[in-house]
CSV table of C-alpha atoms in Angstrom, one decimal:
chain,number,residue,atom,x,y,z
A,1,GLU,CA,-14.6,-4.7,-13.6
A,2,ALA,CA,-12.6,-1.5,-13.7
A,3,GLY,CA,-10.0,-1.0,-11.0
A,4,VAL,CA,-9.2,2.1,-9.0
A,5,THR,CA,-8.5,5.1,-11.3
A,6,GLN,CA,-6.5,8.2,-10.5
A,7,SER,CA,-5.9,11.5,-12.2
A,8,PRO,CA,-3.8,13.1,-13.3
A,9,THR,CA,-1.0,10.6,-14.0
A,10,HIS,CA,1.7,13.3,-13.5
A,11,LEU,CA,1.5,16.7,-11.9
A,12,ILE,CA,4.2,19.3,-11.8
A,13,LYS,CA,3.9,22.2,-9.4
A,14,THR,CA,6.2,24.8,-7.9
A,15,ARG,CA,6.9,25.3,-4.2
A,16,GLY,CA,4.1,27.1,-2.4
A,17,GLN,CA,1.4,26.1,-4.9
A,18,GLN,CA,-1.6,23.8,-4.2
A,19,ALA,CA,-2.1,20.3,-5.8
A,20,THR,CA,-5.4,18.4,-6.2
A,21,LEU,CA,-5.3,14.7,-6.9
A,22,ARG,CA,-8.4,12.7,-7.8
A,23,CYS,CA,-9.4,9.1,-7.2
A,24,SER,CA,-12.3,6.9,-8.3
A,25,PRO,CA,-12.8,3.7,-6.3
A,26,ILE,CA,-13.8,0.3,-7.7
A,27,SER,CA,-17.6,0.2,-8.2
A,28,GLY,CA,-19.4,-0.7,-5.0
A,29,HIS,CA,-16.4,0.2,-2.8
A,30,THR,CA,-17.3,2.8,-0.1
A,31,SER,CA,-13.9,3.3,1.5
A,32,VAL,CA,-11.0,5.2,0.0
A,33,TYR,CA,-7.4,5.4,1.4
A,34,TRP,CA,-4.5,7.7,0.4
A,35,TYR,CA,-0.9,6.8,0.7
A,36,GLN,CA,2.4,8.6,-0.1
A,37,GLN,CA,5.3,6.7,-1.6
A,38,ALA,CA,8.3,8.9,-1.4
A,39,LEU,CA,11.8,7.8,-2.4
A,40,GLY,CA,13.5,6.3,0.5
A,41,LEU,CA,10.5,6.5,2.8
A,42,GLY,CA,8.3,3.7,1.5
A,43,LEU,CA,4.6,3.7,1.6
A,44,GLN,CA,3.1,5.9,4.3
A,45,PHE,CA,-0.6,6.1,5.2
A,46,LEU,CA,-2.2,9.5,4.7
A,47,LEU,CA,-6.0,9.4,5.1
A,48,TRP,CA,-9.0,7.1,5.2
A,49,TYR,CA,-12.5,8.2,4.1
A,50,ASP,CA,-15.6,6.1,4.5
A,51,GLU,CA,-19.1,7.1,3.7
A,52,GLY,CA,-18.0,10.7,3.2
A,53,GLU,CA,-16.3,11.1,6.5
A,54,GLU,CA,-12.6,11.2,7.4
A,55,ARG,CA,-12.1,8.1,9.7
A,56,ASN,CA,-8.3,8.2,10.3
A,57,ARG,CA,-5.3,10.2,9.4
A,58,GLY,CA,-1.6,9.5,9.3
A,59,ASN,CA,1.2,11.5,10.7
A,60,PHE,CA,1.1,14.3,8.1
A,61,PRO,CA,0.6,18.1,8.6
A,62,PRO,CA,-2.8,19.7,8.2
A,63,ARG,CA,-1.9,21.0,4.7
A,64,PHE,CA,-2.7,17.5,3.5
A,65,SER,CA,-6.4,17.3,3.4
A,66,GLY,CA,-9.1,15.7,1.3
A,67,ARG,CA,-12.7,14.8,1.0
A,68,GLN,CA,-15.0,12.0,-0.3
A,69,PHE,CA,-17.9,12.8,-2.5
A,70,PRO,CA,-21.4,11.2,-2.4
A,71,ASN,CA,-20.4,8.9,-5.3
A,72,TYR,CA,-17.5,7.7,-3.1
A,73,SER,CA,-14.8,9.3,-5.3
A,74,SER,CA,-12.2,11.3,-3.4
A,75,GLU,CA,-9.7,14.1,-3.8
A,76,LEU,CA,-6.5,14.8,-2.0
A,77,ASN,CA,-5.4,18.4,-1.6
A,78,VAL,CA,-1.9,19.4,-0.7
A,79,ASN,CA,-1.5,23.1,0.2
A,80,ALA,CA,1.7,25.2,0.4
A,81,LEU,CA,3.7,22.6,-1.5
A,82,GLU,CA,7.2,21.8,-0.3
A,83,LEU,CA,10.0,20.1,-2.2
A,84,GLU,CA,9.7,17.0,0.0
A,85,ASP,CA,6.1,16.5,-1.1
A,86,SER,CA,7.4,15.1,-4.4
A,87,ALA,CA,6.2,11.5,-4.4
A,88,LEU,CA,3.9,9.0,-5.9
A,89,TYR,CA,0.5,9.4,-4.3
A,90,LEU,CA,-1.5,6.2,-4.3
A,91,CYS,CA,-5.2,5.8,-3.7
A,92,ALA,CA,-6.8,2.5,-2.6
A,93,SER,CA,-10.4,1.4,-2.1
A,94,SER,CA,-12.1,-1.4,-0.2
A,95,LEU,CA,-15.6,-2.8,-0.1
A,96,LEU,CA,-16.0,-2.2,3.6
A,97,GLY,CA,-14.2,0.2,5.9
A,98,GLY,CA,-11.5,-0.7,8.4
A,99,GLY,CA,-8.1,-2.1,8.7
A,100,THR,CA,-8.7,-5.7,7.8
A,101,ASP,CA,-10.6,-5.2,4.5
A,102,THR,CA,-8.6,-5.8,1.4
A,103,GLN,CA,-7.3,-2.6,-0.1
A,104,TYR,CA,-6.9,-2.4,-3.9
A,105,PHE,CA,-4.6,0.2,-5.2
A,106,GLY,CA,-4.7,2.5,-8.2
A,107,PRO,CA,-1.7,3.4,-10.4
A,108,GLY,CA,-0.9,6.6,-8.6
A,109,THR,CA,-0.3,10.2,-9.4
A,110,ARG,CA,3.4,11.3,-9.6
A,111,LEU,CA,3.7,14.7,-8.0
A,112,THR,CA,6.8,16.7,-8.7
A,113,VAL,CA,7.4,19.9,-6.8
A,114,LEU,CA,10.0,22.2,-8.3
B,1,GLY,CA,5.0,2.9,17.8
B,2,GLU,CA,3.7,0.8,14.9
B,3,ASN,CA,6.5,-0.6,12.8
B,4,VAL,CA,7.0,-3.4,10.2
B,5,GLU,CA,10.5,-4.6,9.4
B,6,GLN,CA,11.1,-6.4,6.2
B,7,HIS,CA,14.1,-8.5,5.1
B,8,PRO,CA,16.0,-8.8,2.8
B,9,SER,CA,15.9,-5.5,1.0
B,10,THR,CA,17.2,-7.2,-2.2
B,11,LEU,CA,17.0,-10.8,-3.3
B,12,SER,CA,18.4,-12.4,-6.4
B,13,VAL,CA,17.5,-16.0,-7.3
B,14,GLN,CA,17.8,-18.2,-10.3
B,15,GLU,CA,14.7,-19.1,-12.3
B,16,GLY,CA,13.0,-22.1,-10.7
B,17,ASP,CA,14.5,-21.5,-7.2
B,18,SER,CA,12.4,-20.5,-4.2
B,19,ALA,CA,12.3,-17.0,-2.7
B,20,VAL,CA,11.5,-16.2,0.9
B,21,ILE,CA,10.8,-12.7,2.3
B,22,LYS,CA,10.3,-12.1,6.0
B,23,CYS,CA,8.6,-9.4,8.0
B,24,THR,CA,8.3,-8.6,11.7
B,25,TYR,CA,5.6,-6.4,13.2
B,26,SER,CA,5.5,-4.5,16.5
B,27,ASP,CA,1.8,-4.0,17.3
B,28,SER,CA,0.4,-7.1,18.9
B,29,ALA,CA,-3.1,-5.9,18.0
B,30,SER,CA,-2.3,-6.4,14.3
B,31,ASN,CA,-4.7,-8.9,12.7
B,32,TYR,CA,-4.4,-8.6,9.0
B,33,PHE,CA,-1.3,-9.1,6.9
B,34,PRO,CA,-1.4,-8.5,3.1
B,35,TRP,CA,1.5,-8.8,0.6
B,36,TYR,CA,1.7,-6.6,-2.4
B,37,LYS,CA,3.8,-6.8,-5.6
B,38,GLN,CA,4.7,-3.5,-7.3
B,39,GLU,CA,6.1,-3.4,-10.8
B,40,LEU,CA,7.8,-0.3,-12.2
B,41,GLY,CA,5.4,2.5,-12.9
B,42,LYS,CA,2.4,0.7,-11.4
B,43,GLY,CA,0.5,0.7,-8.1
B,44,PRO,CA,0.9,-2.2,-5.6
B,45,GLN,CA,-1.1,-5.3,-6.5
B,46,LEU,CA,-2.3,-7.6,-3.8
B,47,ILE,CA,-0.9,-11.1,-4.3
B,48,ILE,CA,-2.0,-12.9,-1.0
B,49,ASP,CA,-3.2,-12.0,2.4
B,50,ILE,CA,-3.6,-13.7,5.8
B,51,ARG,CA,-5.7,-13.0,8.8
B,52,SER,CA,-4.6,-13.7,12.4
B,53,ASN,CA,-6.9,-16.7,12.9
B,54,VAL,CA,-4.9,-18.6,10.2
B,55,GLY,CA,-1.4,-19.8,10.4
B,56,GLU,CA,-0.7,-20.5,6.7
B,57,LYS,CA,-2.3,-19.8,3.4
B,58,LYS,CA,-1.3,-21.0,-0.1
B,59,ASP,CA,-2.3,-19.9,-3.6
B,60,GLN,CA,-0.5,-21.9,-6.3
B,61,ARG,CA,3.2,-20.9,-6.2
B,62,ILE,CA,2.7,-18.4,-3.4
B,63,ALA,CA,2.3,-19.1,0.3
B,64,VAL,CA,2.3,-17.0,3.5
B,65,THR,CA,2.9,-18.2,7.0
B,66,LEU,CA,2.1,-16.3,10.2
B,67,ASN,CA,3.5,-16.7,13.7
B,68,LYS,CA,1.5,-14.5,16.0
B,69,THR,CA,3.6,-15.4,19.1
B,70,ALA,CA,6.8,-14.3,17.5
B,71,LYS,CA,5.0,-11.5,15.5
B,72,HIS,CA,6.4,-12.4,12.2
B,73,PHE,CA,5.1,-13.5,8.8
B,74,SER,CA,6.8,-14.7,5.6
B,75,LEU,CA,6.1,-14.9,1.9
B,76,HIS,CA,7.3,-18.0,0.0
B,77,ILE,CA,7.4,-18.1,-3.8
B,78,THR,CA,8.3,-21.4,-5.3
B,79,GLU,CA,9.4,-22.2,-8.9
B,80,THR,CA,10.2,-18.5,-9.5
B,81,GLN,CA,9.9,-17.1,-13.0
B,82,PRO,CA,11.4,-13.9,-14.5
B,83,GLU,CA,8.0,-12.2,-14.4
B,84,ASP,CA,8.1,-12.5,-10.6
B,85,SER,CA,10.8,-9.8,-10.6
B,86,ALA,CA,9.3,-6.8,-8.8
B,87,VAL,CA,9.3,-5.0,-5.5
B,88,TYR,CA,7.4,-6.9,-2.8
B,89,PHE,CA,5.9,-5.2,0.2
B,90,CYS,CA,4.5,-6.8,3.4
B,91,ALA,CA,2.0,-4.8,5.5
B,92,ALA,CA,0.2,-5.2,8.8
B,93,SER,CA,-3.1,-3.6,9.9
B,94,THR,CA,-5.4,-3.5,12.9
B,95,SER,CA,-9.2,-3.5,12.9
B,96,ASN,CA,-11.0,-0.2,12.4
B,97,THR,CA,-7.9,1.9,11.7
B,98,GLY,CA,-8.0,1.7,7.9
B,99,LYS,CA,-4.2,2.0,8.0
B,100,LEU,CA,-1.7,-0.5,6.4
B,101,ILE,CA,1.7,-0.2,7.9
B,102,PHE,CA,4.2,-1.3,5.2
B,103,GLY,CA,7.6,-2.8,5.3
B,104,GLN,CA,10.4,-1.2,3.5
B,105,GLY,CA,10.1,-3.5,0.4
B,106,THR,CA,12.2,-6.2,-1.1
B,107,THR,CA,13.4,-6.0,-4.7
B,108,LEU,CA,13.3,-9.5,-6.1
B,109,GLN,CA,15.3,-10.3,-9.2
B,110,VAL,CA,14.7,-13.7,-10.9
B,111,LYS,CA,17.5,-14.5,-13.3
B,112,PRO,CA,16.6,-16.6,-16.4
């Protein structure tokens, strides 16, 4: 069974640009979660999508947004990039939605903002 | 606010020894506690999890204990092997939030 996949593996942008990151969940999983892993800040919850709807959002500014498509894949958009947005962005999926369902992580997208 | 404290930040053991990592959470409504292992250049991999209606869970060399009264939980790895070397994260979550609150991570080094 294929795991969570993310693309691209690496992304380099300049300050002020927009970044789009993509995630495909494990087959049959309907919930997708996004996390930011920045150096020194650990893993921080960004967003949770379930059945195409945004269900919860972490403490991040509105320039972090995303969506979930009918096939349950998801994309994360980061507008007006800032240097501190440089991080590993991890996507996870779960079979059911909610906080107590096991989340399986992808390999991440490394975003570098110059 | 919600917070998970994890200790120690680094842990070095000899191959064959046991390793223990401890976490404390602040939100008394937390009811799900997974542990993840992250190797360099990879995403976190679930190694074991426990729910609040269980006090202990074991899977081969790995065990997790939960004390809801004290709001802490621990990971125990016995008979450590060099391939256990990685960063380990604990996390806590509450129903219907979708949000895992992670500890700061523990870098485990197992010396051959």
